[in-house]
Tab-separated table of C-alpha atoms in Angstrom:
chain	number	residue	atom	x	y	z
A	14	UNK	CA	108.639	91.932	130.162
A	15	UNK	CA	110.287	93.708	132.801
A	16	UNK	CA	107.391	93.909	135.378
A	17	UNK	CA	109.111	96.706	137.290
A	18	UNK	CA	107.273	98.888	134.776
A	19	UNK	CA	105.506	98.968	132.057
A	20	UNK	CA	105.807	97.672	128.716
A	21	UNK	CA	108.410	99.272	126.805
A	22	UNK	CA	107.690	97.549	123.145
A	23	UNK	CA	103.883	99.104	124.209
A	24	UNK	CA	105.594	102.515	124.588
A	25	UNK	CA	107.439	101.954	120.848
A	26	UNK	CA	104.271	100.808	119.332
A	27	UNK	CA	102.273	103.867	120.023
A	28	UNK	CA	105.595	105.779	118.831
A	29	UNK	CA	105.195	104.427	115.987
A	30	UNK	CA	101.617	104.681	115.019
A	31	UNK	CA	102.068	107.923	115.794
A	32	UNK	CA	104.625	108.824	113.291
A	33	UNK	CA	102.645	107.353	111.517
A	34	UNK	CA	99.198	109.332	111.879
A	35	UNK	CA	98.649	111.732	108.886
A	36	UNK	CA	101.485	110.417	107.038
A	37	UNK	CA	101.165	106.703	105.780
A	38	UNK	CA	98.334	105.744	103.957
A	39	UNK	CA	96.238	108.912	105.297
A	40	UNK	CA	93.178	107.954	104.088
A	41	UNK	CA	92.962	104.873	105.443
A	42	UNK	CA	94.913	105.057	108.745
A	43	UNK	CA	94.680	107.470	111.599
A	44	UNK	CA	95.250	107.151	115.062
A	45	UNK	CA	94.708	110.476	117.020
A	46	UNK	CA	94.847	108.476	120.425
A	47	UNK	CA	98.476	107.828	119.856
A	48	UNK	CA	100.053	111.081	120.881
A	49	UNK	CA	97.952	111.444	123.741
A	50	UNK	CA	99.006	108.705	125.468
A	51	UNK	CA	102.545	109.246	125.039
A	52	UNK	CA	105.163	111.092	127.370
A	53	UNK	CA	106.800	114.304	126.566
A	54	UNK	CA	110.247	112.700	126.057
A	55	UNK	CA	108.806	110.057	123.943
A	56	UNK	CA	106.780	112.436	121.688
A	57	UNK	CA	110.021	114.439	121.000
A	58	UNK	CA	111.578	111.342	118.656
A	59	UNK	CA	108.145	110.900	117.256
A	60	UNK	CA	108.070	115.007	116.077
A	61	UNK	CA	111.881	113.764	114.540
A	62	UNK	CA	110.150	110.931	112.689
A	63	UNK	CA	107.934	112.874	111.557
A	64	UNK	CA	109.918	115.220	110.169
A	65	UNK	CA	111.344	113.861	108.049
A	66	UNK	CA	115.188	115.365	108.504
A	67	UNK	CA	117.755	112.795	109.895
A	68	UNK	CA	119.260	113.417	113.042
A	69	UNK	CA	122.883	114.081	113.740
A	70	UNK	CA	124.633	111.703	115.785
A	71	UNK	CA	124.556	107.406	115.405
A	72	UNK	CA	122.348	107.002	118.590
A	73	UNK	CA	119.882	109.576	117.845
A	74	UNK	CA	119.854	108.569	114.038
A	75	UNK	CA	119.462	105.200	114.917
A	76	UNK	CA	115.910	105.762	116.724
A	77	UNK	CA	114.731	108.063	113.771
A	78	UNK	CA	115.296	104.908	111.488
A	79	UNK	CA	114.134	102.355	113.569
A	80	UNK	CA	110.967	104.393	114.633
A	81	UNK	CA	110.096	105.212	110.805
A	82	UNK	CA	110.280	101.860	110.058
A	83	UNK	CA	108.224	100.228	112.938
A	84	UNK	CA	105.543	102.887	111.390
A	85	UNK	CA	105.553	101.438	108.149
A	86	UNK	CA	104.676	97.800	109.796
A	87	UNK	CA	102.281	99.436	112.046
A	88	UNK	CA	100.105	101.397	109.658
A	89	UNK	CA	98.876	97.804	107.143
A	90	UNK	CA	98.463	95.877	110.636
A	91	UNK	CA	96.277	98.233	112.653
A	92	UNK	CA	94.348	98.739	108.984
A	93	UNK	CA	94.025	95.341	108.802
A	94	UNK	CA	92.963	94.583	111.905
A	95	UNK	CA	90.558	97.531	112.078
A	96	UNK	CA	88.760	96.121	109.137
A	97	UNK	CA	88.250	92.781	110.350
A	98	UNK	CA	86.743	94.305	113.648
A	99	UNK	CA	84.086	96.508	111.753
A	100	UNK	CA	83.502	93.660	109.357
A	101	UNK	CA	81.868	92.259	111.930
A	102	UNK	CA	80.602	93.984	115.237
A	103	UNK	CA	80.049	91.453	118.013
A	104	UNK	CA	78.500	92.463	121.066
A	105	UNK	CA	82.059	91.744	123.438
A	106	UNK	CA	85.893	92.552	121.764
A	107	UNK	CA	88.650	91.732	124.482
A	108	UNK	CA	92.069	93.136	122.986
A	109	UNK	CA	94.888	90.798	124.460
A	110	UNK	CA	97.996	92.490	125.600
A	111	UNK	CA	96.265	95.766	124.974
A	112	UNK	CA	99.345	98.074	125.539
A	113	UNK	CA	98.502	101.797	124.571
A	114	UNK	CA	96.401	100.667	122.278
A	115	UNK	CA	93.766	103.689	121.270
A	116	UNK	CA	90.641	101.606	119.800
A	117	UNK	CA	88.531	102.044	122.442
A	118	UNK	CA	88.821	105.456	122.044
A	119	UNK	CA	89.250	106.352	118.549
A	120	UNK	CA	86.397	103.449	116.867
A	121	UNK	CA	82.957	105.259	116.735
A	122	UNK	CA	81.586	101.552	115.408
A	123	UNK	CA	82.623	100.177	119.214
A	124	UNK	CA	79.562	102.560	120.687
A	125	UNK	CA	77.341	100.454	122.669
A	126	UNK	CA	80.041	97.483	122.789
A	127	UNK	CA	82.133	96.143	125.668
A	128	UNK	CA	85.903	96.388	125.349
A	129	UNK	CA	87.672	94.502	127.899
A	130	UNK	CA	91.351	95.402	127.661
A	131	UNK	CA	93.573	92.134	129.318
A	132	UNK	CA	97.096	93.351	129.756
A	133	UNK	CA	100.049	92.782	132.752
A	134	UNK	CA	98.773	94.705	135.769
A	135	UNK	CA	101.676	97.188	135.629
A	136	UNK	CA	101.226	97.624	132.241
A	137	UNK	CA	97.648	98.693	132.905
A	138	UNK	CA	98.452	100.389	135.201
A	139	UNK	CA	100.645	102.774	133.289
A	140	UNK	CA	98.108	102.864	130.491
A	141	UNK	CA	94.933	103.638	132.817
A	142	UNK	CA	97.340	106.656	134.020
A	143	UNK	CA	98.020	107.498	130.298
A	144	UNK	CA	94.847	107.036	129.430
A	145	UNK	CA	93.375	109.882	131.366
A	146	UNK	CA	94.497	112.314	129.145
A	147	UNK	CA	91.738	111.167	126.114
A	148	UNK	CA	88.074	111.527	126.031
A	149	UNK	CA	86.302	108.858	127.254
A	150	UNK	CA	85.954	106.010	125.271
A	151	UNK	CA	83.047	105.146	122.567
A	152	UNK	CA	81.610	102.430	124.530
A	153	UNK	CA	81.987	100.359	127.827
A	154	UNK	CA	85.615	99.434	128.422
A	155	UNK	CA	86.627	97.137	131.339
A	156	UNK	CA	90.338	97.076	132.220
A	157	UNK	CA	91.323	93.220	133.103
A	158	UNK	CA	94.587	92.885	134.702
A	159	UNK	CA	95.920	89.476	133.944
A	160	UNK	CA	99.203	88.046	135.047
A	161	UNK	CA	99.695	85.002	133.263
A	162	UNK	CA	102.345	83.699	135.761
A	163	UNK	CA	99.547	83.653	138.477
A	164	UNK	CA	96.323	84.516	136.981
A	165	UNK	CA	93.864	82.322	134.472
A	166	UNK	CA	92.647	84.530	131.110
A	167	UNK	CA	89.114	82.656	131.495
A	168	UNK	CA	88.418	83.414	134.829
A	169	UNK	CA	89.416	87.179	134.939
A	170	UNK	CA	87.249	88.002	132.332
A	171	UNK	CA	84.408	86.279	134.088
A	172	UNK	CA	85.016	88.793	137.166
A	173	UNK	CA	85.055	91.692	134.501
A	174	UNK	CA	81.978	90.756	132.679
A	175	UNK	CA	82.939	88.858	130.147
A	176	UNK	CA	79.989	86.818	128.774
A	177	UNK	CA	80.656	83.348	127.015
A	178	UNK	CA	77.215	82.902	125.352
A	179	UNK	CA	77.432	85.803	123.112
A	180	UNK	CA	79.383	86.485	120.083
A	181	UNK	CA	83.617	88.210	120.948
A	182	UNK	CA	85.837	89.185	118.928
A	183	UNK	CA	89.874	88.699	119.989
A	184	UNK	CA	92.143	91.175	118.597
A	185	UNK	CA	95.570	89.304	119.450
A	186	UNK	CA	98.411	92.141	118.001
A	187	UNK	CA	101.695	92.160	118.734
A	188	UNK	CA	101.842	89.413	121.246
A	189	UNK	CA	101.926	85.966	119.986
A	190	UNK	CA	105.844	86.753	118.651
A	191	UNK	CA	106.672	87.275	122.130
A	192	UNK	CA	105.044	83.675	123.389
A	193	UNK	CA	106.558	80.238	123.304
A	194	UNK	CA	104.606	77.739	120.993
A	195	UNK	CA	102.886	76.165	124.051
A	196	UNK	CA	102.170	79.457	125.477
A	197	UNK	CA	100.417	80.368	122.463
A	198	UNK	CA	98.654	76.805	121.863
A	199	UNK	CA	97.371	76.971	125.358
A	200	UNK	CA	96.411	80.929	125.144
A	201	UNK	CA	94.125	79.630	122.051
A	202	UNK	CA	92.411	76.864	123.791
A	203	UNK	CA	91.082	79.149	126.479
A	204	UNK	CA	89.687	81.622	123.701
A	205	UNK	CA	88.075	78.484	122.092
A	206	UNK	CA	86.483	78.182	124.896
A	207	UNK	CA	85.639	81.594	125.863
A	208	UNK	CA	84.106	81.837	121.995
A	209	UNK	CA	80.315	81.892	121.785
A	210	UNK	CA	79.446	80.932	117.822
A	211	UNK	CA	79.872	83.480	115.812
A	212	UNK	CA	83.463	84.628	117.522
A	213	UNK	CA	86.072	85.708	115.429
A	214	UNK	CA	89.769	85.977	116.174
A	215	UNK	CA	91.977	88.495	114.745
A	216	UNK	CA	95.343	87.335	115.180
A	217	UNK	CA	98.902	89.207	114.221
A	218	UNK	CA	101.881	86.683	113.631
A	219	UNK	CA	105.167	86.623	112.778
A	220	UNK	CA	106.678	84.106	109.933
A	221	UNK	CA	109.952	82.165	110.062
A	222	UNK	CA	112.784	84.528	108.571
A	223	UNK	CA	115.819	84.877	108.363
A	224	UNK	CA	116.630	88.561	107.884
A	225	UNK	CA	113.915	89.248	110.986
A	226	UNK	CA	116.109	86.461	113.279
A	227	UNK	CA	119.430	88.017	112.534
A	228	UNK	CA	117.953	91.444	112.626
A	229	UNK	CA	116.536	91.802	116.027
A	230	UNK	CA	119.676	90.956	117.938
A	231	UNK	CA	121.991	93.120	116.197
A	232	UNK	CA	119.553	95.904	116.423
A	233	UNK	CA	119.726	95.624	120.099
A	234	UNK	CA	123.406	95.348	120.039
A	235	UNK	CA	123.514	98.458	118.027
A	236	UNK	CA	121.545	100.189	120.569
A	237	UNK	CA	123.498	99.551	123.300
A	238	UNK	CA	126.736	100.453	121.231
A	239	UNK	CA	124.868	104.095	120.840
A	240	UNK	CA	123.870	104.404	124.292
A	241	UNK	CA	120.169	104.488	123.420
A	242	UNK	CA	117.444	102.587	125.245
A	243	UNK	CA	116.546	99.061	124.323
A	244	UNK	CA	112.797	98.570	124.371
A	245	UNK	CA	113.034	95.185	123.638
A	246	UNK	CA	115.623	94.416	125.940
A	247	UNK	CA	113.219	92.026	128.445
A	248	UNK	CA	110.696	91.222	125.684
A	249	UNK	CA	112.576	88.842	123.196
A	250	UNK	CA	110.319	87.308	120.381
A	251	UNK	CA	109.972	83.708	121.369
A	252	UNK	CA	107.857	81.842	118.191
A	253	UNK	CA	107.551	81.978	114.844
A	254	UNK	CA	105.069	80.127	113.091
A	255	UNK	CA	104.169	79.123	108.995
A	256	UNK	CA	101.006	80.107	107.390
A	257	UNK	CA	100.355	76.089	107.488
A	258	UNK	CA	101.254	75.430	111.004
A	259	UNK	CA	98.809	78.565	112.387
A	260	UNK	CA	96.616	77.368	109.788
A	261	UNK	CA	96.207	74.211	111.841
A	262	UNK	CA	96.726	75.470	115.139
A	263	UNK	CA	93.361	77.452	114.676
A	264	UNK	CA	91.316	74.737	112.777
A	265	UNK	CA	92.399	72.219	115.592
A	266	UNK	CA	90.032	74.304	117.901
A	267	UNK	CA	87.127	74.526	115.832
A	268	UNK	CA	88.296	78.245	114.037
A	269	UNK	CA	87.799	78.172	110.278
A	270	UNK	CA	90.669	80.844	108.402
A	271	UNK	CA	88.748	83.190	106.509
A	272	UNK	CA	92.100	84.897	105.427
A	273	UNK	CA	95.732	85.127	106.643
A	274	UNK	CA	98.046	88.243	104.812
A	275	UNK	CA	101.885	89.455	104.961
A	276	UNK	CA	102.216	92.870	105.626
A	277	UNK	CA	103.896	93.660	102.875
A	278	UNK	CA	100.795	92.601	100.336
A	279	UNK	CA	98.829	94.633	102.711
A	280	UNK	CA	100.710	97.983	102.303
A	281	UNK	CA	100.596	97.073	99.069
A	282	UNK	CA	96.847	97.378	99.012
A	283	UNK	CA	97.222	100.961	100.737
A	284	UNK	CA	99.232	102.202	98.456
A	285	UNK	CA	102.064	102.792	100.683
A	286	UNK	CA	105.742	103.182	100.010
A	287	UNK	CA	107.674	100.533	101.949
A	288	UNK	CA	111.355	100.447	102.254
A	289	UNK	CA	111.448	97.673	104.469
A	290	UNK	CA	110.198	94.848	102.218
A	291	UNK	CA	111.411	92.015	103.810
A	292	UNK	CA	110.507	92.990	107.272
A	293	UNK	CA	106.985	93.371	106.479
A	294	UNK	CA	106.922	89.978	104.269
A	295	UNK	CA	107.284	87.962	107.724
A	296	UNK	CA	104.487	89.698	109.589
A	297	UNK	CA	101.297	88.728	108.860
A	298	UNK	CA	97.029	89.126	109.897
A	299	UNK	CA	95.053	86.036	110.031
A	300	UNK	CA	91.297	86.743	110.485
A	301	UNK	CA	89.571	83.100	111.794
A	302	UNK	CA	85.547	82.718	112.673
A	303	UNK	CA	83.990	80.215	114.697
């Protein structure tokens, strides 16, 4: 990322669960936290989402796509990870590369737990500033600012609080896409062992494909042919990984897979229309115990 400022893909995630708040799979997903922590500028393409009426102009039309389909990959994945959190409620959840995310916030099941939020420190930085714009949060959060140039995971969470000999749970959305391989081998091993027994890792992925290889870059070029921002422009995805090669990534450090899901299959399961199948059949939710 560029760390002149905050995280732009952050700033398009919360976009997009905004647009989609109320409207995708209603009674299932909501995310109230989302509009609050966005800017007025960046609320006004989330009200065009949202309503539905295409934009005139290429650039502006362009972001009214893009954002309503980022919702549709958003709304199954935060569902999905959601579930897997109140599945089981462990003392400790530490979200990695926390963004804007709103859980904190917006879970009443996370009263009485301790959230520790790991993110870039000027990407906390902008969200701590955000974030004072919502209620307080359901339980004890701890910001942990964690630059992974300089800074080890293990030891930062020590300083915030972070206890090793009880139960955590690792929600890991929306960042492992964005890691090399080794990045994301070594990121594991110091969960492992951060992971008391009785840990479980929620981890969002992306599959090999082709459509989402070839679609990414002329997106971007796109973007800069319309003159509109490019939130992804210092945050290329990096990794892709198989079902079968996560599989054994996670069982090589003692996690056992209790189930691993494309997107698509879990819209599906929401009963959500989806327009962008084959987008959503790359990402994928494994949920892993220890």
């Amino acid at each position: 990322m560029d760390t002149r400022e905050g995280s732009r893909t952050a700033v398009l995630v919360c976009q997009a669960r905004a647009v989609a708040h109320g409207r995708l799979a209603p009674d299932r997903f909501a995310d109230p936290t989302a509009s609050a922590l966005l800017e007025p500028g960046e609320l006004a393409a989330v009200e065009q989402a949202r309503s539905g009426v295409p934009p005139e102009g290429w650039g502006p039309r362009m972001e009214y796509e893009f954002l309503r389909a980022t919702a549709e990959g958003l709304a199954p994945r935060t569902v999905a990870v959601d579930d897997a959190v109140r599945e089981r409620l462990h003392p400790q959840v530490v979200i990695l590369g926390a963004g804007l995310d709103g859980r904190a916030w917006r879970m009443p099941e996370l009263a009485g737990t301790a959230v520790f939020e790991v993110d870039h420190p000027r990407s906390q930085q902008d969200k701590r500033r955000r974030a004072a714009a919502l209620s307080p949060p359901a339980g004890q959060i701890a910001f942990v600012p964690v630059d992974f140039t300089a800074d080890r995971l293990d030891d930062s969470l020590d300083a915030a609080g972070h206890r090793t000999d009880r139960p955590t749970t690792w929600i890991w959305e929306g960042v492992v896409p964005y890691l090399t391989r080794a990045e994301t081998a070594a990121t594991l091993q110091a969960l492992a062992k951060a992971s008391a027994p009785g840990s479980r890792l929620v981890v969002h992925y992306q599959a090999p494909s082709l459509v989402a290889s070839l679609g990414r870059p002329v997106a971007r070029a796109m973007r800069r042919l319309s003159r509109q921002p490019d939130p992804m422009a210092h945050e290329p995805w990096r990794s892709a990984w198989t079902p079968a090669a996560m599989r054994e990534l996670l069982t090589g450090q003692g996690y056992a897979v209790a189930r691993d899901t494309d997107l698509l299959t879990l819209a599906g399961a929401l009963a959500m229309p989806v327009r962008s199948r084959r987008s959503l059949g790359s990402g994928r939710v494994l949920v892993a115990d220890r």
